[in-house]
Amino acid sequence: MSESDAVDALERLGLSKYEAKVFIALQKLGQGTARDVSQITDVPRSQVYGTAENLESRGLIEVQQS
């Protein structure tokens, strides 16, 4: 499955495009900073924070403050 297909599938499950991209990036990285995620996606770093909080509220990721 391509990354584009994965994004589309996650969007069909109710995630926004940014949420899908950030989720996939974190699956690839295992863990990472907003900067790390922004560098491998087209999601602006300023948007990664809110997107990560949304994913955390859905129980999909755990956000750690540093």
C-alpha positions as a printed NumPy array, in Angstrom:
array([[  0.   ,   0.   ,   0.   ],
       [  1.378,   3.394,  -0.949],
       [  1.483,   6.28 ,   1.488],
       [ -1.171,   8.053,  -0.566],
       [ -3.444,   4.997,  -0.297],
       [ -2.858,   4.898,   3.456],
       [ -3.739,   8.593,   3.804],
       [ -6.928,   8.017,   1.789],
       [ -7.865,   5.015,   3.938],
       [ -7.337,   6.949,   7.171],
       [ -9.391,   9.844,   5.816],
       [-12.245,   7.411,   5.091],
       [-12.009,   6.393,   8.765],
       [-12.552,  10.012,   9.806],
       [ -9.072,  11.512,  10.133],
       [ -8.214,  14.781,   8.445],
       [ -5.475,  14.814,   5.812],
       [ -3.011,  16.353,   8.299],
       [ -3.976,  13.825,  10.995],
       [ -3.449,  10.966,   8.565],
       [ -0.063,  12.288,   7.441],
       [  1.163,  12.917,  10.991],
       [ -0.033,   9.473,  12.119],
       [  1.764,   7.754,   9.232],
       [  4.934,   9.782,   9.845],
       [  4.952,   8.768,  13.512],
       [  4.442,   5.134,  12.556],
       [  7.54 ,   5.407,  10.361],
       [  9.587,   7.264,  12.97 ],
       [  8.422,   5.424,  16.074],
       [  8.743,   8.709,  17.923],
       [  9.75 ,  12.18 ,  16.927],
       [  9.494,  15.884,  17.483],
       [  7.158,  18.225,  15.645],
       [ 10.19 ,  19.239,  13.6  ],
       [ 10.923,  15.614,  12.653],
       [  7.328,  15.053,  11.583],
       [  7.181,  18.302,   9.64 ],
       [ 10.367,  17.421,   7.754],
       [  8.956,  14.159,   6.37 ],
       [  5.435,  15.454,   5.673],
       [  4.054,  18.571,   4.053],
       [  2.407,  19.504,   7.353],
       [  3.743,  22.824,   8.697],
       [  5.442,  22.429,  12.063],
       [  2.996,  24.907,  13.631],
       [  0.139,  22.595,  12.572],
       [  1.815,  19.405,  13.809],
       [  1.204,  20.389,  17.447],
       [ -2.577,  20.736,  17.155],
       [ -2.806,  17.727,  14.89 ],
       [ -0.881,  15.612,  17.404],
       [ -3.223,  16.767,  20.171],
       [ -6.205,  15.694,  18.044],
       [ -4.64 ,  12.282,  17.474],
       [ -3.921,  11.966,  21.189],
       [ -7.549,  12.805,  22.048],
       [ -8.587,   9.946,  19.729],
       [ -6.226,   7.623,  21.612],
       [ -4.01 ,   7.037,  18.552],
       [ -0.749,   8.516,  19.864],
       [  0.794,   9.683,  23.11 ],
       [  2.2  ,  13.198,  23.206],
       [  5.142,  13.919,  25.47 ],
       [  6.109,  17.506,  26.219],
       [  9.786,  18.326,  26.064]])
